[in-house]
PDB file of C-alpha atoms in Angstrom:
ATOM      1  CA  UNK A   1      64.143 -18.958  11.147  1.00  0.00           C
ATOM      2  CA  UNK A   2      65.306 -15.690  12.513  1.00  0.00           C
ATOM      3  CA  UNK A   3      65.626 -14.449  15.859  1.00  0.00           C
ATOM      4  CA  UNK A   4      65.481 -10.929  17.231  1.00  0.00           C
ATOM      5  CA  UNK A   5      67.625 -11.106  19.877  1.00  0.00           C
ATOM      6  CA  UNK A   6      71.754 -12.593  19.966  1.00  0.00           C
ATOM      7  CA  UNK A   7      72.885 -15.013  23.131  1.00  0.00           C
ATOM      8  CA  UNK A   8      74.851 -13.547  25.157  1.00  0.00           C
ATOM      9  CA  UNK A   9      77.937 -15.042  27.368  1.00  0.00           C
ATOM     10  CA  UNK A  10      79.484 -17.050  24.026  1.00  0.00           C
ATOM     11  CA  UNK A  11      81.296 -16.469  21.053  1.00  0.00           C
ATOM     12  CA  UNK A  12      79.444 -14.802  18.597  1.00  0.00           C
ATOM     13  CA  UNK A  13      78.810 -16.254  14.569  1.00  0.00           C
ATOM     14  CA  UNK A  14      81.569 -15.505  12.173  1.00  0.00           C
ATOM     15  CA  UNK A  15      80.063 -13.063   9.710  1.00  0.00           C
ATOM     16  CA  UNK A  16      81.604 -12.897   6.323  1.00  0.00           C
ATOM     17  CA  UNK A  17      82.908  -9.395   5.587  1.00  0.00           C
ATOM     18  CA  UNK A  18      81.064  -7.700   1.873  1.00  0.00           C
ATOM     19  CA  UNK A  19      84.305  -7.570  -0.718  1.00  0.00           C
ATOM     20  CA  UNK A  20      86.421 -10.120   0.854  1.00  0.00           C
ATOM     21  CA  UNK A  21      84.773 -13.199  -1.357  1.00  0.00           C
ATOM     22  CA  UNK A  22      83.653 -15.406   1.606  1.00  0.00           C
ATOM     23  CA  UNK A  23      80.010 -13.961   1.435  1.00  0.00           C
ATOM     24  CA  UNK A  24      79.671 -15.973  -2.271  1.00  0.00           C
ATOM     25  CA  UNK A  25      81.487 -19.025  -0.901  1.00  0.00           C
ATOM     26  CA  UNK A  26      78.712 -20.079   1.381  1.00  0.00           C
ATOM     27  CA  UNK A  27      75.882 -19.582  -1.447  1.00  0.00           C
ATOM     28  CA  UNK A  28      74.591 -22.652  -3.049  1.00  0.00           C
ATOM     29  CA  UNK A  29      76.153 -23.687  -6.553  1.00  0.00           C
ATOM     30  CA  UNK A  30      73.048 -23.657  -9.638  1.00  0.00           C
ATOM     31  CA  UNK A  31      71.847 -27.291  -9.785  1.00  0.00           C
ATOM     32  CA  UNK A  32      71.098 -28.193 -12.848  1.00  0.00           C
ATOM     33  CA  UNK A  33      69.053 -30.947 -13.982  1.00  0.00           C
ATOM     34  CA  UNK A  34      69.485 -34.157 -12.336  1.00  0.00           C
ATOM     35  CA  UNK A  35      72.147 -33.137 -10.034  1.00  0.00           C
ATOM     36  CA  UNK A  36      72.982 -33.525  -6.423  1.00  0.00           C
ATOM     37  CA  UNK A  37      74.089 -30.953  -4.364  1.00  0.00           C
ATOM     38  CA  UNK A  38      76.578 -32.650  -0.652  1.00  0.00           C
ATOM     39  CA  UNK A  39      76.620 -30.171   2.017  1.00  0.00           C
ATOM     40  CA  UNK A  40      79.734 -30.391   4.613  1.00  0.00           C
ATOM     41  CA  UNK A  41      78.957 -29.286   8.149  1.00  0.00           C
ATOM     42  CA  UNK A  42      82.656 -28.283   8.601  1.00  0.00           C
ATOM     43  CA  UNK A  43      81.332 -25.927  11.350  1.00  0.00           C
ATOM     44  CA  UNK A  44      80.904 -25.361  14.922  1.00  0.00           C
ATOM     45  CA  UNK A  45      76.914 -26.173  14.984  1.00  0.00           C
ATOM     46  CA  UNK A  46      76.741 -22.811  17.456  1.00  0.00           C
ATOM     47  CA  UNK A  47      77.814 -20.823  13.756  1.00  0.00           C
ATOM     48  CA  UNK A  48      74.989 -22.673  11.595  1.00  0.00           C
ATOM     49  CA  UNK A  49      76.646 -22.682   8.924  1.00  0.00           C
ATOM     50  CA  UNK A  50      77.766 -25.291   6.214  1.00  0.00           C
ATOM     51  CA  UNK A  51      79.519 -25.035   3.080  1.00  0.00           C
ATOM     52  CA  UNK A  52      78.501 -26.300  -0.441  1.00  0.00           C
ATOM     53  CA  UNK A  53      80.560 -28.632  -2.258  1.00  0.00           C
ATOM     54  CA  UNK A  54      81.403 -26.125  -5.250  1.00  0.00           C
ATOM     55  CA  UNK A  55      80.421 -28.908  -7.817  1.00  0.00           C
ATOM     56  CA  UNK A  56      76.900 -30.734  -7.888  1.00  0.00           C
ATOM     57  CA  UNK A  57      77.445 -34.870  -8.475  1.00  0.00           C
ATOM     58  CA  UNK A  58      76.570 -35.416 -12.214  1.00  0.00           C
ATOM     59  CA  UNK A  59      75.145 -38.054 -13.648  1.00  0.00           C
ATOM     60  CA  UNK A  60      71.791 -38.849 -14.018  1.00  0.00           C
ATOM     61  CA  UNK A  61      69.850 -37.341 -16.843  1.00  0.00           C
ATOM     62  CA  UNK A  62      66.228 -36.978 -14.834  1.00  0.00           C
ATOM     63  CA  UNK A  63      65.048 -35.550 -11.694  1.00  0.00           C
ATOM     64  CA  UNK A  64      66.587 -37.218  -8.518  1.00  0.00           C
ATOM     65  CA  UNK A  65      63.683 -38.780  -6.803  1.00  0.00           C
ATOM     66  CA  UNK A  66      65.513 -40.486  -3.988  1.00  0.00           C
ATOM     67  CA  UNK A  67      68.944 -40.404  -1.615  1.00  0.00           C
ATOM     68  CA  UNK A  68      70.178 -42.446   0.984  1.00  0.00           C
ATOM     69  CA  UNK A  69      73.986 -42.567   2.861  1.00  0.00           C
ATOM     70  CA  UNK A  70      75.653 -45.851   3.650  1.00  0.00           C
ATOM     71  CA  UNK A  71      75.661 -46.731   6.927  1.00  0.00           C
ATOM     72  CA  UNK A  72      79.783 -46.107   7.135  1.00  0.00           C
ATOM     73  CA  UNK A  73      78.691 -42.833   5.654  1.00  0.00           C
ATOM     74  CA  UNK A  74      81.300 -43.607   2.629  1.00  0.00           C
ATOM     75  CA  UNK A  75      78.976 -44.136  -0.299  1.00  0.00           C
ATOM     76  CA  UNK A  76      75.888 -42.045  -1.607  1.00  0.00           C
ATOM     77  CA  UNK A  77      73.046 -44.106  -3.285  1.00  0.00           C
ATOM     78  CA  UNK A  78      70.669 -42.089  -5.816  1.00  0.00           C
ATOM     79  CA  UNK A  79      67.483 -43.173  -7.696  1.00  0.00           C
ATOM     80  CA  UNK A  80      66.514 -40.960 -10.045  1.00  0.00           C
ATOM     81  CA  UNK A  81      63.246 -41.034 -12.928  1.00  0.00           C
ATOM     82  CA  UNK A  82      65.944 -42.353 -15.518  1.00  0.00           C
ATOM     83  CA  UNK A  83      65.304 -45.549 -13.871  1.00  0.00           C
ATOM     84  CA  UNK A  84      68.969 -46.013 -12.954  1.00  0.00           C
ATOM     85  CA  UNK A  85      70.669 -46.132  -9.181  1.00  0.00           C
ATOM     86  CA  UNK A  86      73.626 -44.538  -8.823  1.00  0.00           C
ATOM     87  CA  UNK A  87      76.472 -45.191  -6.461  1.00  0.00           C
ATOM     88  CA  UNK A  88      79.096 -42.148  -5.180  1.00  0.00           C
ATOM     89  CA  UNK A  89      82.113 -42.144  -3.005  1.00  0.00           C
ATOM     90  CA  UNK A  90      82.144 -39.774  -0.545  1.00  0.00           C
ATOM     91  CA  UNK A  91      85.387 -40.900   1.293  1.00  0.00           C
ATOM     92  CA  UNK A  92      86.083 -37.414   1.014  1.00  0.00           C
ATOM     93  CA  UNK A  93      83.164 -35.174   0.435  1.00  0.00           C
ATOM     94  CA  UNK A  94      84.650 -32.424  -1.384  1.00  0.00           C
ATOM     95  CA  UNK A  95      86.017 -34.731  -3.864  1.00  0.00           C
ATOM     96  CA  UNK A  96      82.746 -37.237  -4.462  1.00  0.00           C
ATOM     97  CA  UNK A  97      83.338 -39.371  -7.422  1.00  0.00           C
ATOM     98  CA  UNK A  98      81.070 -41.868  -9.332  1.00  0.00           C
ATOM     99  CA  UNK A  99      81.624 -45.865  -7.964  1.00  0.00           C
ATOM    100  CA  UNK A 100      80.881 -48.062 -11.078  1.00  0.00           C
ATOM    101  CA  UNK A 101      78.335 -47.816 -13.725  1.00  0.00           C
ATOM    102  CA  UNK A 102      74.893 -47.020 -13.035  1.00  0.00           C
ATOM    103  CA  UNK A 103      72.874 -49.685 -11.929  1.00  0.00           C
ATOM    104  CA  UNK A 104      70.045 -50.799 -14.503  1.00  0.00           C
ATOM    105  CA  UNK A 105      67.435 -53.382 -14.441  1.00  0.00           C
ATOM    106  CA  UNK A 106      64.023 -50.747 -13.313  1.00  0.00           C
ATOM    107  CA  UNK A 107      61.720 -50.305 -16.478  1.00  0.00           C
ATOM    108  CA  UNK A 108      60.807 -46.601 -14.938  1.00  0.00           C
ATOM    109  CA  UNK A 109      61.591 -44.003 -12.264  1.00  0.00           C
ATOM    110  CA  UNK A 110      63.084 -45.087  -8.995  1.00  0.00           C
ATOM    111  CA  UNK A 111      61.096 -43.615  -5.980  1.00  0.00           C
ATOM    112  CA  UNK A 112      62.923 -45.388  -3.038  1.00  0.00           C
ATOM    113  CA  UNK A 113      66.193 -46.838  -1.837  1.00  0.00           C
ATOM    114  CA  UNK A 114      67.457 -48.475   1.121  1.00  0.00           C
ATOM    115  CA  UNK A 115      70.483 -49.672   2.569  1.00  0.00           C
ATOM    116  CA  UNK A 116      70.450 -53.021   4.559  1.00  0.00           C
ATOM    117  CA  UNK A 117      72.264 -51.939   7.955  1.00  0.00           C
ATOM    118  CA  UNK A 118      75.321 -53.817   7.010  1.00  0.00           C
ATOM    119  CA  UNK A 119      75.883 -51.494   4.383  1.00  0.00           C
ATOM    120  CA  UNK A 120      76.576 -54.957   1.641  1.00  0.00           C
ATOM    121  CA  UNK A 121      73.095 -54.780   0.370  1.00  0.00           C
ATOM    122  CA  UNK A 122      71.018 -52.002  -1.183  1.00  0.00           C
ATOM    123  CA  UNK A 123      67.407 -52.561  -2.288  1.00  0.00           C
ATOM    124  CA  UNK A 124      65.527 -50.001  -4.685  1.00  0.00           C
ATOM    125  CA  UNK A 125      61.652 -49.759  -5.768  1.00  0.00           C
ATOM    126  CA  UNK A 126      60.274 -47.015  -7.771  1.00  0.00           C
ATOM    127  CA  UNK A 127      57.343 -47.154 -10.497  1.00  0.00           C
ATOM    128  CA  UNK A 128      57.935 -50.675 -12.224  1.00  0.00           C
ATOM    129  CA  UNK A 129      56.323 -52.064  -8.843  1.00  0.00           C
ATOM    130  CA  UNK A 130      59.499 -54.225  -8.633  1.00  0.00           C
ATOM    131  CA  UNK A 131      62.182 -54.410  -5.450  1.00  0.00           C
ATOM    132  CA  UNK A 132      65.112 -54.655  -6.997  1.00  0.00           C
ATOM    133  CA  UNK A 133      68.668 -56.020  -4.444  1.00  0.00           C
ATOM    134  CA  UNK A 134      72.397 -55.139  -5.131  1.00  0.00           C
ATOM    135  CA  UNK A 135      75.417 -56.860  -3.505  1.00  0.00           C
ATOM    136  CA  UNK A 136      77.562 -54.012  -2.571  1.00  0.00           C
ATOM    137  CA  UNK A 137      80.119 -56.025  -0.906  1.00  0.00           C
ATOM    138  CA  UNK A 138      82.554 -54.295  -3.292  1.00  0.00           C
ATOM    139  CA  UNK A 139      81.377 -50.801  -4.066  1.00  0.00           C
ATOM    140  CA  UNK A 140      83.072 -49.746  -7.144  1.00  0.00           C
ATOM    141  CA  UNK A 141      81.551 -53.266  -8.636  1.00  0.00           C
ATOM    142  CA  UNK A 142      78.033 -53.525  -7.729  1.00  0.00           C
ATOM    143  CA  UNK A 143      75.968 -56.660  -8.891  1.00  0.00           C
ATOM    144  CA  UNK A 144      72.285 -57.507  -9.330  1.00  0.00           C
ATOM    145  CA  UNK A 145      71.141 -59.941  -6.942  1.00  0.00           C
ATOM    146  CA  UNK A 146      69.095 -62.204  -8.981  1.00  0.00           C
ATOM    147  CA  UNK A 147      65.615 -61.693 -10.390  1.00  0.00           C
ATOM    148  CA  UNK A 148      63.365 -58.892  -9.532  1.00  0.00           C
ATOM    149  CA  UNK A 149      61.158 -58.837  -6.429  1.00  0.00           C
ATOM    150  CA  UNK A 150      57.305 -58.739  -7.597  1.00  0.00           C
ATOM    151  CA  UNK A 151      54.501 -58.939  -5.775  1.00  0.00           C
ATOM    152  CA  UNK A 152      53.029 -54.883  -5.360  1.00  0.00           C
ATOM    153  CA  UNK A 153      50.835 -53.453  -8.435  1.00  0.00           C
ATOM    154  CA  UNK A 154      51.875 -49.916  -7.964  1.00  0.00           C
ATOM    155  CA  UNK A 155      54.257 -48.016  -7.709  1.00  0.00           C
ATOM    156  CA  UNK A 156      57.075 -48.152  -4.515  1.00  0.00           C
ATOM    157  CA  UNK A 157      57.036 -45.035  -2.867  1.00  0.00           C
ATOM    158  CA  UNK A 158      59.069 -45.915   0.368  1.00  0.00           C
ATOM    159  CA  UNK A 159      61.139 -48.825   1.480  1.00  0.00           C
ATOM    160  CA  UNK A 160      63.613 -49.587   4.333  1.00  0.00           C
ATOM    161  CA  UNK A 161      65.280 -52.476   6.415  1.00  0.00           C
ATOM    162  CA  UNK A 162      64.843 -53.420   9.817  1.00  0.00           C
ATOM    163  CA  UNK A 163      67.570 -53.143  11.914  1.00  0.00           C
ATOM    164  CA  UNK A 164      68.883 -56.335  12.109  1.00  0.00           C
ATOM    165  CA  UNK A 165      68.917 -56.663   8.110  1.00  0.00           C
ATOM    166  CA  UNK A 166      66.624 -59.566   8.010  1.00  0.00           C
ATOM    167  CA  UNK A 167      63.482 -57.719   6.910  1.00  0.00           C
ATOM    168  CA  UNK A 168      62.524 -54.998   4.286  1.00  0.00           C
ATOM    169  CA  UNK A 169      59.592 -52.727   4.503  1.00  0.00           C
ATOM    170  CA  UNK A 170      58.284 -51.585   1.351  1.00  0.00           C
ATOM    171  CA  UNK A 171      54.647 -48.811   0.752  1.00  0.00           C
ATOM    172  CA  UNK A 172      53.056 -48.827  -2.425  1.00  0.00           C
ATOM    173  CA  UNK A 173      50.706 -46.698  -4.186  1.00  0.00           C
ATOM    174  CA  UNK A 174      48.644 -49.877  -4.398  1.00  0.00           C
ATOM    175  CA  UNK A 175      47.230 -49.629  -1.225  1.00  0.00           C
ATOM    176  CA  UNK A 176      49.282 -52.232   0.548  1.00  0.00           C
ATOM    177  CA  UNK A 177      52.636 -52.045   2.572  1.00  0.00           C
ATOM    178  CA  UNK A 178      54.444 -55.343   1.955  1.00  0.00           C
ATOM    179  CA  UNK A 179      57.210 -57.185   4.118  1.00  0.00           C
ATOM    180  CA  UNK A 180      60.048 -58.984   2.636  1.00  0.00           C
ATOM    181  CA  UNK A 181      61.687 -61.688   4.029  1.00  0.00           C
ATOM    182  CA  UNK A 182      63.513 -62.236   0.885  1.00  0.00           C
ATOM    183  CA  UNK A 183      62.470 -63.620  -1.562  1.00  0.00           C
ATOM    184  CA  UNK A 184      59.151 -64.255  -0.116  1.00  0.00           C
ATOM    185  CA  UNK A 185      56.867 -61.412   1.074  1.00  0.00           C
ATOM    186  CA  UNK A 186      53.678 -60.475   3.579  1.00  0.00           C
ATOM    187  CA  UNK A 187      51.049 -58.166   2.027  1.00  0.00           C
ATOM    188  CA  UNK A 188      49.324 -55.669   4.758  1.00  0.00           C
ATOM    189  CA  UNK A 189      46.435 -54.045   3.193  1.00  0.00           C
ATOM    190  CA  UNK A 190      45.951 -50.227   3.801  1.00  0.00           C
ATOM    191  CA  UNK A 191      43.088 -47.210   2.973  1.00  0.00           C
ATOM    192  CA  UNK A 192      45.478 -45.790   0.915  1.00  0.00           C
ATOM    193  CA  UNK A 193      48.905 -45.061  -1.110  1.00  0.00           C
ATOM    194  CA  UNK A 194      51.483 -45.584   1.257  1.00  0.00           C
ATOM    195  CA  UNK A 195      54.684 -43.100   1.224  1.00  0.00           C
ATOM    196  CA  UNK A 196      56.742 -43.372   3.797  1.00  0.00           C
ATOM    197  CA  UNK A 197      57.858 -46.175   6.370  1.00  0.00           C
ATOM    198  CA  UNK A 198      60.278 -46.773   9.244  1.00  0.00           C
ATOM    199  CA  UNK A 199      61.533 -49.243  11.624  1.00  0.00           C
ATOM    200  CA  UNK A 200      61.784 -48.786  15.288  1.00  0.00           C
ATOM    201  CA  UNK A 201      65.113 -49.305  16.704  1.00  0.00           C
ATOM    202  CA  UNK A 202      64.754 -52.732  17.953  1.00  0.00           C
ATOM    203  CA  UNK A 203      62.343 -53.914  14.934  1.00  0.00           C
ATOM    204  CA  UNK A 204      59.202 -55.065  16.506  1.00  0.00           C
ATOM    205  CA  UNK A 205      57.587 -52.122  15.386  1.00  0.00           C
ATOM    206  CA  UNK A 206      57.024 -50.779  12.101  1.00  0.00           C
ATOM    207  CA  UNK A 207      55.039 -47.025  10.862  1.00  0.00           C
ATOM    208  CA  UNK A 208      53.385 -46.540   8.076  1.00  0.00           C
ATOM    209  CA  UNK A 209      51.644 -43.221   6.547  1.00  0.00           C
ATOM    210  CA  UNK A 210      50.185 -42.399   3.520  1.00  0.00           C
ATOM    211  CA  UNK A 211      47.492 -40.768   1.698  1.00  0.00           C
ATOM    212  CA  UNK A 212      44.694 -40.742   3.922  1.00  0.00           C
ATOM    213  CA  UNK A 213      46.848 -38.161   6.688  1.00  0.00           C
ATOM    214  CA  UNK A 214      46.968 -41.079   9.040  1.00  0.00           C
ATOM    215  CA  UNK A 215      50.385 -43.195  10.978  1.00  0.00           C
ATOM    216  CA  UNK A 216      49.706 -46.398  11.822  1.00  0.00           C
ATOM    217  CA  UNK A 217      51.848 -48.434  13.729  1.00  0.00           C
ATOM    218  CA  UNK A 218      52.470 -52.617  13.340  1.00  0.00           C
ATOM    219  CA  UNK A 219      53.481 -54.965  16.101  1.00  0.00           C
ATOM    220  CA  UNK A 220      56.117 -57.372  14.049  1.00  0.00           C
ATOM    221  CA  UNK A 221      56.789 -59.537  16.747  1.00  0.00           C
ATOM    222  CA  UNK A 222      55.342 -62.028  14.188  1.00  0.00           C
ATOM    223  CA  UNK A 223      55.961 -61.388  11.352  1.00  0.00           C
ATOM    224  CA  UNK A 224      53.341 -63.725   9.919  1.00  0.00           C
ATOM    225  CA  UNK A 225      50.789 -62.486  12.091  1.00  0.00           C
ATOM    226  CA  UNK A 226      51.469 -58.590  11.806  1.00  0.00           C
ATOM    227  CA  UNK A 227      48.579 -56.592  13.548  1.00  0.00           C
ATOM    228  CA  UNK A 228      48.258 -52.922  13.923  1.00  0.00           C
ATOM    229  CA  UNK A 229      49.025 -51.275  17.255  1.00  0.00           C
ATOM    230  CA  UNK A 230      45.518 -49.527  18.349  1.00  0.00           C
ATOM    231  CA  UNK A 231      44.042 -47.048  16.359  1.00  0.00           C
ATOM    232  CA  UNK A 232      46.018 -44.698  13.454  1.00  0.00           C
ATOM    233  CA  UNK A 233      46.198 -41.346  14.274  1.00  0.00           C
TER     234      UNK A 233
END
């Protein structure tokens, strides 16, 4: 967005100088395939600007589908279409390094990741229609948590946890948003594939949207007895 007139009565940006080098340090590195690219907002946000980390994370071998930060802001989760999560540290941004292995057990692309609010528990989905959870209690040593999660027919598109960590939220292309008391599971039927889904802050409300254009909001007071909040818009 640009703007055709400069504020007045404050300091003004900090505009690289052509020949001195810091006019190429703020352009983006060239991602290559299957990368991730961290940005660090090392800036006053009145000079809107933030620097690239020089080197994009490496790792996966397919397009990076989905991304999600720890709560503590420490660790990185990635799902990717090599059907594989990956887990970086980002103690220090500049210097991001892998934490374990990659995490395998998805038959095909993983479209959605979520960290319980605790931070110790990570969930992924993607197109195996499975929910898949991983005890991160110890980062650099993740671990399965048991048998996959079945129960949708189509792909996961969206997932996350409510926050009090007792509840995940998953949409599906199969028409149905599901919620997981784990193991067990509610299905809530839909009009169409749903791709995206959030929490409200004190979890008795949940929003769904999808294919059809339309939100529609859930009253999870009981959970057993979830009914939509009026009309989607």
């Amino acid at each position: 967005m640009t703007s055709s007139q400069e504020t007045t009565g404050g300091p003004s940006p900090i505009r690289p100088r052509h020949g001195d080098g810091a006019d190429q340090q703020h352009q983006p590195p060239t991602a290559g395939f299957g990368t991730i690219g961290t940005l660090n907002g090392q800036y006053p946000a009145r000079h809107l600007h933030a620097q690239w980390r020089r080197t994009p994370l490496t790792g996966h071998t397919a397009p990076v589908n989905a991304l999600t930060f720890s709560p503590d802001g420490d660790v990185l989760a990635s799902g990717s279409d090599d059907d594989t999560v990956r887990l970086w540290n980002l103690a220090n941004p500049q210097h991001a390094t892998p934490l374990g292995q990659p995490l395998t057990g998805h038959t095909n692309a993983v479209k959605a990741i979520a960290f319980q609010p605790g931070g110790r528990l990570l969930a992924s989905g993607g197109d195996d229609s499975t929910v898949r959870l991983w005890n991160l209690t110890d980062p650099s040593h993740p671990t399965s948590m048991g048998q996959a999660l079945t129960g949708h027919t189509g792909p996961i598109y969206a997932m996350a946890f409510s926050p009090d960590g007792h509840t995940l939220i998953s949409g599906s292309g199969d028409k149905t948003v599901r919620l997981w008391n784990i193991p067990s599971s509610i299905s809530i039927s839909v009009t169409g594939p749903v791709y995206s889904v959030a929490f409200s802050s004190d979890g008795r409300t949940a929003a769904t949207g999808g294919s059809d254009g339309s939100i529609r909001l859930w009253d999870l007071r009981d959970p057993r007895n979830t009914v939509p909040l009026g009309p989607s818009f």
